[in-house]
Amino acid sequence: MHPFVFLQLGQDIVQTALSLFSEKGYEATSVDEIARKSGMVKASFYKYFKSKEELMLSTIALVQEDMERELEKLYLNSELSPREKLIQFYVICLERVYQNKMHLLFFSVTLVKSTDKEISQARDKLEITISNRCMDLMIKLYGGEWSDYYYDIIFVIKSMIVGYVRLADPEFFASESQMLAKFFMSITDILVQGMNNPDSHHEIMWKPSMQDNAEPVKPWNRWLEVTSIIQSMHSAIDTLDLHEAVKDDYYSILEKLQAEMSGAVTETAHVKALLFFLGQVTELQDLCEKLRITLKP
């Protein structure tokens, strides 16, 4: 096989996997499904990747290379002001998250399995790289006096980007990216101004110690684990052989559980009651137990 054809087929598998991981979650997607959607038999898949884990590492590497290439061009563009550079940074993030389904890298990989350690480290490195580049642009625009709060602001903006991409209509997305980036710029201005308010005191949620070679902060890891487990529970409910109305009830309970855990205190009686109810379903028992362990302080 010609090297170019081999490379192209490998990239096609990566794109197919990205789509499936985004839709179903990493754990719930099998090699059989990836191969079938890619138009090949399972044995052919292993000509390109040794395992699903190696495939995920390839997707992260592909996204990392793409992001770094785009950000390098942005940094070298001397015609843009610091404000314009930050807006274009948001455009790049919006478009790359949408194009590559990058949010699956942050929400679909469970961190607690030792077999996923290499994946989680690669994913964390990508997330930290993006955050640090954004941090650098913010310092150039707003100064370094309030830099301790910038990671909190980055977390808010990043969550908004991911949230929008999950709900975006693909027919309108391309035309909206510039407008959305300017909107996120306005939100950033408001947040920075709020941090500068001498009458307000703000607790720092995300410590400014996220360097390229540092371990990611624990609250971020915990949040990723919870989000991944919730997604796996949703996928498990999808597969249940139940009437749609009953499934809708389980989805509703899962939404209530997620909403309850968004508060400052997650180990509430309400959370325990919801987990107990969901845990009565055999297919959800292990996931409920995993969530209980994750939520312990």
JSON list of N, CA and C in Angstrom, two decimals, residues 75-145:
[
{"chain": "A", "resi": 75, "resn": "TYR", "atom": "N", "xyz": [0.90, 33.92, 17.37]},
{"chain": "A", "resi": 75, "resn": "TYR", "atom": "CA", "xyz": [1.92, 34.63, 18.16]},
{"chain": "A", "resi": 75, "resn": "TYR", "atom": "C", "xyz": [2.85, 35.46, 17.28]},
{"chain": "A", "resi": 76, "resn": "LEU", "atom": "N", "xyz": [3.13, 34.96, 16.08]},
{"chain": "A", "resi": 76, "resn": "LEU", "atom": "CA", "xyz": [4.08, 35.64, 15.19]},
{"chain": "A", "resi": 76, "resn": "LEU", "atom": "C", "xyz": [3.44, 36.75, 14.36]},
{"chain": "A", "resi": 77, "resn": "ASN", "atom": "N", "xyz": [2.14, 36.90, 14.47]},
{"chain": "A", "resi": 77, "resn": "ASN", "atom": "CA", "xyz": [1.44, 37.92, 13.70]},
{"chain": "A", "resi": 77, "resn": "ASN", "atom": "C", "xyz": [1.58, 39.27, 14.41]},
{"chain": "A", "resi": 78, "resn": "SER", "atom": "N", "xyz": [2.55, 40.07, 13.95]},
{"chain": "A", "resi": 78, "resn": "SER", "atom": "CA", "xyz": [2.83, 41.35, 14.60]},
{"chain": "A", "resi": 78, "resn": "SER", "atom": "C", "xyz": [1.81, 42.43, 14.27]},
{"chain": "A", "resi": 79, "resn": "GLU", "atom": "N", "xyz": [0.94, 42.16, 13.31]},
{"chain": "A", "resi": 79, "resn": "GLU", "atom": "CA", "xyz": [-0.05, 43.16, 12.91]},
{"chain": "A", "resi": 79, "resn": "GLU", "atom": "C", "xyz": [-1.25, 43.20, 13.85]},
{"chain": "A", "resi": 80, "resn": "LEU", "atom": "N", "xyz": [-1.39, 42.18, 14.68]},
{"chain": "A", "resi": 80, "resn": "LEU", "atom": "CA", "xyz": [-2.53, 42.12, 15.59]},
{"chain": "A", "resi": 80, "resn": "LEU", "atom": "C", "xyz": [-2.17, 42.72, 16.94]},
{"chain": "A", "resi": 81, "resn": "SER", "atom": "N", "xyz": [-3.09, 43.46, 17.53]},
{"chain": "A", "resi": 81, "resn": "SER", "atom": "CA", "xyz": [-2.92, 43.98, 18.89]},
{"chain": "A", "resi": 81, "resn": "SER", "atom": "C", "xyz": [-3.14, 42.85, 19.89]},
{"chain": "A", "resi": 82, "resn": "PRO", "atom": "N", "xyz": [-2.73, 43.02, 21.16]},
{"chain": "A", "resi": 82, "resn": "PRO", "atom": "CA", "xyz": [-2.98, 41.99, 22.17]},
{"chain": "A", "resi": 82, "resn": "PRO", "atom": "C", "xyz": [-4.45, 41.60, 22.27]},
{"chain": "A", "resi": 83, "resn": "ARG", "atom": "N", "xyz": [-5.36, 42.57, 22.15]},
{"chain": "A", "resi": 83, "resn": "ARG", "atom": "CA", "xyz": [-6.79, 42.27, 22.21]},
{"chain": "A", "resi": 83, "resn": "ARG", "atom": "C", "xyz": [-7.22, 41.44, 21.00]},
{"chain": "A", "resi": 84, "resn": "GLU", "atom": "N", "xyz": [-6.75, 41.81, 19.83]},
{"chain": "A", "resi": 84, "resn": "GLU", "atom": "CA", "xyz": [-7.11, 41.06, 18.62]},
{"chain": "A", "resi": 84, "resn": "GLU", "atom": "C", "xyz": [-6.55, 39.64, 18.67]},
{"chain": "A", "resi": 85, "resn": "LYS", "atom": "N", "xyz": [-5.37, 39.49, 19.25]},
{"chain": "A", "resi": 85, "resn": "LYS", "atom": "CA", "xyz": [-4.77, 38.16, 19.37]},
{"chain": "A", "resi": 85, "resn": "LYS", "atom": "C", "xyz": [-5.61, 37.26, 20.29]},
{"chain": "A", "resi": 86, "resn": "LEU", "atom": "N", "xyz": [-6.10, 37.82, 21.40]},
{"chain": "A", "resi": 86, "resn": "LEU", "atom": "CA", "xyz": [-6.91, 37.02, 22.31]},
{"chain": "A", "resi": 86, "resn": "LEU", "atom": "C", "xyz": [-8.23, 36.63, 21.64]},
{"chain": "A", "resi": 87, "resn": "ILE", "atom": "N", "xyz": [-8.82, 37.55, 20.89]},
{"chain": "A", "resi": 87, "resn": "ILE", "atom": "CA", "xyz": [-10.05, 37.22, 20.15]},
{"chain": "A", "resi": 87, "resn": "ILE", "atom": "C", "xyz": [-9.79, 36.09, 19.16]},
{"chain": "A", "resi": 88, "resn": "GLN", "atom": "N", "xyz": [-8.68, 36.18, 18.42]},
{"chain": "A", "resi": 88, "resn": "GLN", "atom": "CA", "xyz": [-8.37, 35.13, 17.45]},
{"chain": "A", "resi": 88, "resn": "GLN", "atom": "C", "xyz": [-8.01, 33.82, 18.13]},
{"chain": "A", "resi": 89, "resn": "PHE", "atom": "N", "xyz": [-7.45, 33.91, 19.34]},
{"chain": "A", "resi": 89, "resn": "PHE", "atom": "CA", "xyz": [-7.22, 32.69, 20.13]},
{"chain": "A", "resi": 89, "resn": "PHE", "atom": "C", "xyz": [-8.55, 31.99, 20.41]},
{"chain": "A", "resi": 90, "resn": "TYR", "atom": "N", "xyz": [-9.56, 32.76, 20.78]},
{"chain": "A", "resi": 90, "resn": "TYR", "atom": "CA", "xyz": [-10.88, 32.19, 21.03]},
{"chain": "A", "resi": 90, "resn": "TYR", "atom": "C", "xyz": [-11.47, 31.59, 19.74]},
{"chain": "A", "resi": 91, "resn": "VAL", "atom": "N", "xyz": [-11.24, 32.25, 18.61]},
{"chain": "A", "resi": 91, "resn": "VAL", "atom": "CA", "xyz": [-11.72, 31.73, 17.32]},
{"chain": "A", "resi": 91, "resn": "VAL", "atom": "C", "xyz": [-11.07, 30.37, 17.04]},
{"chain": "A", "resi": 92, "resn": "ILE", "atom": "N", "xyz": [-9.75, 30.30, 17.24]},
{"chain": "A", "resi": 92, "resn": "ILE", "atom": "CA", "xyz": [-9.04, 29.04, 17.00]},
{"chain": "A", "resi": 92, "resn": "ILE", "atom": "C", "xyz": [-9.59, 27.93, 17.89]},
{"chain": "A", "resi": 93, "resn": "CYS", "atom": "N", "xyz": [-9.79, 28.24, 19.17]},
{"chain": "A", "resi": 93, "resn": "CYS", "atom": "CA", "xyz": [-10.32, 27.23, 20.10]},
{"chain": "A", "resi": 93, "resn": "CYS", "atom": "C", "xyz": [-11.72, 26.79, 19.68]},
{"chain": "A", "resi": 94, "resn": "LEU", "atom": "N", "xyz": [-12.58, 27.74, 19.35]},
{"chain": "A", "resi": 94, "resn": "LEU", "atom": "CA", "xyz": [-13.93, 27.40, 18.91]},
{"chain": "A", "resi": 94, "resn": "LEU", "atom": "C", "xyz": [-13.91, 26.49, 17.69]},
{"chain": "A", "resi": 95, "resn": "GLU", "atom": "N", "xyz": [-13.13, 26.87, 16.69]},
{"chain": "A", "resi": 95, "resn": "GLU", "atom": "CA", "xyz": [-13.12, 26.11, 15.45]},
{"chain": "A", "resi": 95, "resn": "GLU", "atom": "C", "xyz": [-12.46, 24.75, 15.61]},
{"chain": "A", "resi": 96, "resn": "ARG", "atom": "N", "xyz": [-11.39, 24.68, 16.41]},
{"chain": "A", "resi": 96, "resn": "ARG", "atom": "CA", "xyz": [-10.72, 23.40, 16.58]},
{"chain": "A", "resi": 96, "resn": "ARG", "atom": "C", "xyz": [-11.52, 22.46, 17.47]},
{"chain": "A", "resi": 97, "resn": "VAL", "atom": "N", "xyz": [-12.15, 23.00, 18.49]},
{"chain": "A", "resi": 97, "resn": "VAL", "atom": "CA", "xyz": [-13.00, 22.16, 19.33]},
{"chain": "A", "resi": 97, "resn": "VAL", "atom": "C", "xyz": [-14.14, 21.60, 18.50]},
{"chain": "A", "resi": 98, "resn": "TYR", "atom": "N", "xyz": [-14.73, 22.44, 17.66]},
{"chain": "A", "resi": 98, "resn": "TYR", "atom": "CA", "xyz": [-15.84, 22.00, 16.82]},
{"chain": "A", "resi": 98, "resn": "TYR", "atom": "C", "xyz": [-15.38, 21.00, 15.76]},
{"chain": "A", "resi": 99, "resn": "GLN", "atom": "N", "xyz": [-14.29, 21.32, 15.09]},
{"chain": "A", "resi": 99, "resn": "GLN", "atom": "CA", "xyz": [-13.82, 20.48, 14.00]},
{"chain": "A", "resi": 99, "resn": "GLN", "atom": "C", "xyz": [-13.32, 19.13, 14.49]},
{"chain": "A", "resi": 100, "resn": "ASN", "atom": "N", "xyz": [-12.54, 19.13, 15.58]},
{"chain": "A", "resi": 100, "resn": "ASN", "atom": "CA", "xyz": [-11.91, 17.91, 16.06]},
{"chain": "A", "resi": 100, "resn": "ASN", "atom": "C", "xyz": [-12.66, 17.24, 17.20]},
{"chain": "A", "resi": 101, "resn": "LYS", "atom": "N", "xyz": [-13.81, 17.82, 17.59]},
{"chain": "A", "resi": 101, "resn": "LYS", "atom": "CA", "xyz": [-14.54, 17.30, 18.74]},
{"chain": "A", "resi": 101, "resn": "LYS", "atom": "C", "xyz": [-13.60, 17.20, 19.95]},
{"chain": "A", "resi": 102, "resn": "MET", "atom": "N", "xyz": [-12.76, 18.25, 20.13]},
{"chain": "A", "resi": 102, "resn": "MET", "atom": "CA", "xyz": [-11.74, 18.21, 21.17]},
{"chain": "A", "resi": 102, "resn": "MET", "atom": "C", "xyz": [-12.32, 18.01, 22.56]},
{"chain": "A", "resi": 103, "resn": "HIS", "atom": "N", "xyz": [-13.57, 18.46, 22.76]},
{"chain": "A", "resi": 103, "resn": "HIS", "atom": "CA", "xyz": [-14.13, 18.35, 24.11]},
{"chain": "A", "resi": 103, "resn": "HIS", "atom": "C", "xyz": [-14.21, 16.90, 24.58]},
{"chain": "A", "resi": 104, "resn": "LEU", "atom": "N", "xyz": [-14.25, 15.94, 23.65]},
{"chain": "A", "resi": 104, "resn": "LEU", "atom": "CA", "xyz": [-14.30, 14.54, 24.07]},
{"chain": "A", "resi": 104, "resn": "LEU", "atom": "C", "xyz": [-13.02, 14.17, 24.81]},
{"chain": "A", "resi": 105, "resn": "LEU", "atom": "N", "xyz": [-11.90, 14.83, 24.48]},
{"chain": "A", "resi": 105, "resn": "LEU", "atom": "CA", "xyz": [-10.65, 14.53, 25.16]},
{"chain": "A", "resi": 105, "resn": "LEU", "atom": "C", "xyz": [-10.69, 14.94, 26.62]},
{"chain": "A", "resi": 106, "resn": "PHE", "atom": "N", "xyz": [-11.54, 15.91, 26.95]},
{"chain": "A", "resi": 106, "resn": "PHE", "atom": "CA", "xyz": [-11.63, 16.40, 28.32]},
{"chain": "A", "resi": 106, "resn": "PHE", "atom": "C", "xyz": [-12.78, 15.75, 29.10]},
{"chain": "A", "resi": 107, "resn": "PHE", "atom": "N", "xyz": [-13.73, 15.17, 28.38]},
{"chain": "A", "resi": 107, "resn": "PHE", "atom": "CA", "xyz": [-14.93, 14.67, 29.06]},
{"chain": "A", "resi": 107, "resn": "PHE", "atom": "C", "xyz": [-15.15, 13.18, 28.94]},
{"chain": "A", "resi": 108, "resn": "SER", "atom": "N", "xyz": [-14.44, 12.49, 28.05]},
{"chain": "A", "resi": 108, "resn": "SER", "atom": "CA", "xyz": [-14.79, 11.11, 27.74]},
{"chain": "A", "resi": 108, "resn": "SER", "atom": "C", "xyz": [-13.81, 10.08, 28.29]},
{"chain": "A", "resi": 109, "resn": "VAL", "atom": "N", "xyz": [-12.69, 10.49, 28.84]},
{"chain": "A", "resi": 109, "resn": "VAL", "atom": "CA", "xyz": [-11.69, 9.53, 29.29]},
{"chain": "A", "resi": 109, "resn": "VAL", "atom": "C", "xyz": [-11.68, 9.47, 30.81]},
{"chain": "A", "resi": 110, "resn": "THR", "atom": "N", "xyz": [-11.99, 8.31, 31.35]},
{"chain": "A", "resi": 110, "resn": "THR", "atom": "CA", "xyz": [-11.98, 8.13, 32.79]},
{"chain": "A", "resi": 110, "resn": "THR", "atom": "C", "xyz": [-10.54, 8.12, 33.29]},
{"chain": "A", "resi": 111, "resn": "LEU", "atom": "N", "xyz": [-10.27, 8.88, 34.35]},
{"chain": "A", "resi": 111, "resn": "LEU", "atom": "CA", "xyz": [-8.90, 9.03, 34.82]},
{"chain": "A", "resi": 111, "resn": "LEU", "atom": "C", "xyz": [-8.49, 7.95, 35.81]},
{"chain": "A", "resi": 112, "resn": "VAL", "atom": "N", "xyz": [-9.46, 7.24, 36.39]},
{"chain": "A", "resi": 112, "resn": "VAL", "atom": "CA", "xyz": [-9.13, 6.39, 37.53]},
{"chain": "A", "resi": 112, "resn": "VAL", "atom": "C", "xyz": [-8.52, 5.06, 37.12]},
{"chain": "A", "resi": 113, "resn": "LYS", "atom": "N", "xyz": [-8.62, 4.66, 35.87]},
{"chain": "A", "resi": 113, "resn": "LYS", "atom": "CA", "xyz": [-8.04, 3.39, 35.45]},
{"chain": "A", "resi": 113, "resn": "LYS", "atom": "C", "xyz": [-6.56, 3.54, 35.16]},
{"chain": "A", "resi": 114, "resn": "SER", "atom": "N", "xyz": [-5.76, 2.65, 35.71]},
{"chain": "A", "resi": 114, "resn": "SER", "atom": "CA", "xyz": [-4.32, 2.74, 35.48]},
{"chain": "A", "resi": 114, "resn": "SER", "atom": "C", "xyz": [-3.97, 2.58, 34.02]},
{"chain": "A", "resi": 115, "resn": "THR", "atom": "N", "xyz": [-4.77, 1.80, 33.28]},
{"chain": "A", "resi": 115, "resn": "THR", "atom": "CA", "xyz": [-4.50, 1.59, 31.86]},
{"chain": "A", "resi": 115, "resn": "THR", "atom": "C", "xyz": [-4.68, 2.87, 31.05]},
{"chain": "A", "resi": 116, "resn": "ASP", "atom": "N", "xyz": [-5.38, 3.85, 31.60]},
{"chain": "A", "resi": 116, "resn": "ASP", "atom": "CA", "xyz": [-5.61, 5.10, 30.89]},
{"chain": "A", "resi": 116, "resn": "ASP", "atom": "C", "xyz": [-4.61, 6.19, 31.30]},
{"chain": "A", "resi": 117, "resn": "LYS", "atom": "N", "xyz": [-3.62, 5.84, 32.09]},
{"chain": "A", "resi": 117, "resn": "LYS", "atom": "CA", "xyz": [-2.71, 6.86, 32.64]},
{"chain": "A", "resi": 117, "resn": "LYS", "atom": "C", "xyz": [-2.02, 7.65, 31.54]},
{"chain": "A", "resi": 118, "resn": "GLU", "atom": "N", "xyz": [-1.52, 6.95, 30.51]},
{"chain": "A", "resi": 118, "resn": "GLU", "atom": "CA", "xyz": [-0.82, 7.63, 29.43]},
{"chain": "A", "resi": 118, "resn": "GLU", "atom": "C", "xyz": [-1.76, 8.56, 28.68]},
{"chain": "A", "resi": 119, "resn": "ILE", "atom": "N", "xyz": [-3.00, 8.12, 28.51]},
{"chain": "A", "resi": 119, "resn": "ILE", "atom": "CA", "xyz": [-3.99, 8.95, 27.82]},
{"chain": "A", "resi": 119, "resn": "ILE", "atom": "C", "xyz": [-4.29, 10.19, 28.64]},
{"chain": "A", "resi": 120, "resn": "SER", "atom": "N", "xyz": [-4.53, 10.02, 29.93]},
{"chain": "A", "resi": 120, "resn": "SER", "atom": "CA", "xyz": [-4.88, 11.17, 30.76]},
{"chain": "A", "resi": 120, "resn": "SER", "atom": "C", "xyz": [-3.73, 12.17, 30.83]},
{"chain": "A", "resi": 121, "resn": "GLN", "atom": "N", "xyz": [-2.49, 11.66, 30.85]},
{"chain": "A", "resi": 121, "resn": "GLN", "atom": "CA", "xyz": [-1.34, 12.56, 30.88]},
{"chain": "A", "resi": 121, "resn": "GLN", "atom": "C", "xyz": [-1.24, 13.36, 29.58]},
{"chain": "A", "resi": 122, "resn": "ALA", "atom": "N", "xyz": [-1.47, 12.70, 28.45]},
{"chain": "A", "resi": 122, "resn": "ALA", "atom": "CA", "xyz": [-1.42, 13.39, 27.16]},
{"chain": "A", "resi": 122, "resn": "ALA", "atom": "C", "xyz": [-2.53, 14.41, 27.05]},
{"chain": "A", "resi": 123, "resn": "ARG", "atom": "N", "xyz": [-3.71, 14.03, 27.53]},
{"chain": "A", "resi": 123, "resn": "ARG", "atom": "CA", "xyz": [-4.85, 14.94, 27.50]},
{"chain": "A", "resi": 123, "resn": "ARG", "atom": "C", "xyz": [-4.63, 16.14, 28.41]},
{"chain": "A", "resi": 124, "resn": "ASP", "atom": "N", "xyz": [-4.06, 15.88, 29.59]},
{"chain": "A", "resi": 124, "resn": "ASP", "atom": "CA", "xyz": [-3.78, 16.97, 30.53]},
{"chain": "A", "resi": 124, "resn": "ASP", "atom": "C", "xyz": [-2.73, 17.92, 29.96]},
{"chain": "A", "resi": 125, "resn": "LYS", "atom": "N", "xyz": [-1.72, 17.36, 29.28]},
{"chain": "A", "resi": 125, "resn": "LYS", "atom": "CA", "xyz": [-0.69, 18.20, 28.68]},
{"chain": "A", "resi": 125, "resn": "LYS", "atom": "C", "xyz": [-1.29, 19.15, 27.65]},
{"chain": "A", "resi": 126, "resn": "LEU", "atom": "N", "xyz": [-2.23, 18.63, 26.84]},
{"chain": "A", "resi": 126, "resn": "LEU", "atom": "CA", "xyz": [-2.89, 19.46, 25.84]},
{"chain": "A", "resi": 126, "resn": "LEU", "atom": "C", "xyz": [-3.70, 20.56, 26.52]},
{"chain": "A", "resi": 127, "resn": "GLU", "atom": "N", "xyz": [-4.46, 20.20, 27.54]},
{"chain": "A", "resi": 127, "resn": "GLU", "atom": "CA", "xyz": [-5.30, 21.17, 28.25]},
{"chain": "A", "resi": 127, "resn": "GLU", "atom": "C", "xyz": [-4.45, 22.24, 28.91]},
{"chain": "A", "resi": 128, "resn": "ILE", "atom": "N", "xyz": [-3.34, 21.84, 29.52]},
{"chain": "A", "resi": 128, "resn": "ILE", "atom": "CA", "xyz": [-2.45, 22.79, 30.19]},
{"chain": "A", "resi": 128, "resn": "ILE", "atom": "C", "xyz": [-1.78, 23.71, 29.18]},
{"chain": "A", "resi": 129, "resn": "THR", "atom": "N", "xyz": [-1.38, 23.15, 28.04]},
{"chain": "A", "resi": 129, "resn": "THR", "atom": "CA", "xyz": [-0.77, 23.97, 26.99]},
{"chain": "A", "resi": 129, "resn": "THR", "atom": "C", "xyz": [-1.71, 25.07, 26.54]},
{"chain": "A", "resi": 130, "resn": "ILE", "atom": "N", "xyz": [-2.96, 24.71, 26.29]},
{"chain": "A", "resi": 130, "resn": "ILE", "atom": "CA", "xyz": [-3.95, 25.70, 25.84]},
{"chain": "A", "resi": 130, "resn": "ILE", "atom": "C", "xyz": [-4.17, 26.75, 26.91]},
{"chain": "A", "resi": 131, "resn": "SER", "atom": "N", "xyz": [-4.31, 26.33, 28.17]},
{"chain": "A", "resi": 131, "resn": "SER", "atom": "CA", "xyz": [-4.54, 27.27, 29.26]},
{"chain": "A", "resi": 131, "resn": "SER", "atom": "C", "xyz": [-3.37, 28.22, 29.43]},
{"chain": "A", "resi": 132, "resn": "ASN", "atom": "N", "xyz": [-2.15, 27.70, 29.34]},
{"chain": "A", "resi": 132, "resn": "ASN", "atom": "CA", "xyz": [-0.97, 28.55, 29.51]},
{"chain": "A", "resi": 132, "resn": "ASN", "atom": "C", "xyz": [-0.82, 29.55, 28.37]},
{"chain": "A", "resi": 133, "resn": "ARG", "atom": "N", "xyz": [-1.16, 29.15, 27.15]},
{"chain": "A", "resi": 133, "resn": "ARG", "atom": "CA", "xyz": [-1.09, 30.09, 26.02]},
{"chain": "A", "resi": 133, "resn": "ARG", "atom": "C", "xyz": [-2.11, 31.22, 26.21]},
{"chain": "A", "resi": 134, "resn": "CYS", "atom": "N", "xyz": [-3.29, 30.85, 26.69]},
{"chain": "A", "resi": 134, "resn": "CYS", "atom": "CA", "xyz": [-4.32, 31.86, 26.96]},
{"chain": "A", "resi": 134, "resn": "CYS", "atom": "C", "xyz": [-3.87, 32.79, 28.08]},
{"chain": "A", "resi": 135, "resn": "MET", "atom": "N", "xyz": [-3.25, 32.21, 29.10]},
{"chain": "A", "resi": 135, "resn": "MET", "atom": "CA", "xyz": [-2.73, 32.99, 30.22]},
{"chain": "A", "resi": 135, "resn": "MET", "atom": "C", "xyz": [-1.72, 34.03, 29.73]},
{"chain": "A", "resi": 136, "resn": "ASP", "atom": "N", "xyz": [-0.83, 33.62, 28.84]},
{"chain": "A", "resi": 136, "resn": "ASP", "atom": "CA", "xyz": [0.19, 34.53, 28.31]},
{"chain": "A", "resi": 136, "resn": "ASP", "atom": "C", "xyz": [-0.45, 35.69, 27.56]},
{"chain": "A", "resi": 137, "resn": "LEU", "atom": "N", "xyz": [-1.48, 35.39, 26.76]},
{"chain": "A", "resi": 137, "resn": "LEU", "atom": "CA", "xyz": [-2.17, 36.45, 26.01]},
{"chain": "A", "resi": 137, "resn": "LEU", "atom": "C", "xyz": [-2.90, 37.41, 26.93]},
{"chain": "A", "resi": 138, "resn": "MET", "atom": "N", "xyz": [-3.48, 36.89, 28.02]},
{"chain": "A", "resi": 138, "resn": "MET", "atom": "CA", "xyz": [-4.18, 37.74, 28.98]},
{"chain": "A", "resi": 138, "resn": "MET", "atom": "C", "xyz": [-3.20, 38.68, 29.70]},
{"chain": "A", "resi": 139, "resn": "ILE", "atom": "N", "xyz": [-2.04, 38.16, 30.04]},
{"chain": "A", "resi": 139, "resn": "ILE", "atom": "CA", "xyz": [-1.03, 39.00, 30.72]},
{"chain": "A", "resi": 139, "resn": "ILE", "atom": "C", "xyz": [-0.58, 40.13, 29.80]},
{"chain": "A", "resi": 140, "resn": "LYS", "atom": "N", "xyz": [-0.40, 39.81, 28.51]},
{"chain": "A", "resi": 140, "resn": "LYS", "atom": "CA", "xyz": [0.00, 40.84, 27.55]},
{"chain": "A", "resi": 140, "resn": "LYS", "atom": "C", "xyz": [-1.08, 41.92, 27.39]},
{"chain": "A", "resi": 141, "resn": "LEU", "atom": "N", "xyz": [-2.35, 41.52, 27.53]},
{"chain": "A", "resi": 141, "resn": "LEU", "atom": "CA", "xyz": [-3.45, 42.46, 27.36]},
{"chain": "A", "resi": 141, "resn": "LEU", "atom": "C", "xyz": [-3.77, 43.21, 28.65]},
{"chain": "A", "resi": 142, "resn": "TYR", "atom": "N", "xyz": [-3.91, 42.50, 29.76]},
{"chain": "A", "resi": 142, "resn": "TYR", "atom": "CA", "xyz": [-4.39, 43.10, 31.00]},
{"chain": "A", "resi": 142, "resn": "TYR", "atom": "C", "xyz": [-3.29, 43.37, 32.01]},
{"chain": "A", "resi": 143, "resn": "GLY", "atom": "N", "xyz": [-2.09, 42.82, 31.80]},
{"chain": "A", "resi": 143, "resn": "GLY", "atom": "CA", "xyz": [-1.03, 42.96, 32.77]},
{"chain": "A", "resi": 143, "resn": "GLY", "atom": "C", "xyz": [-0.97, 41.77, 33.71]},
{"chain": "A", "resi": 144, "resn": "GLY", "atom": "N", "xyz": [0.09, 41.69, 34.49]},
{"chain": "A", "resi": 144, "resn": "GLY", "atom": "CA", "xyz": [0.28, 40.53, 35.35]},
{"chain": "A", "resi": 144, "resn": "GLY", "atom": "C", "xyz": [-0.17, 40.70, 36.78]},
{"chain": "A", "resi": 145, "resn": "GLU", "atom": "N", "xyz": [-0.69, 41.87, 37.13]},
{"chain": "A", "resi": 145, "resn": "GLU", "atom": "CA", "xyz": [-1.03, 42.15, 38.52]},
{"chain": "A", "resi": 145, "resn": "GLU", "atom": "C", "xyz": [-2.08, 41.19, 39.07]}
]
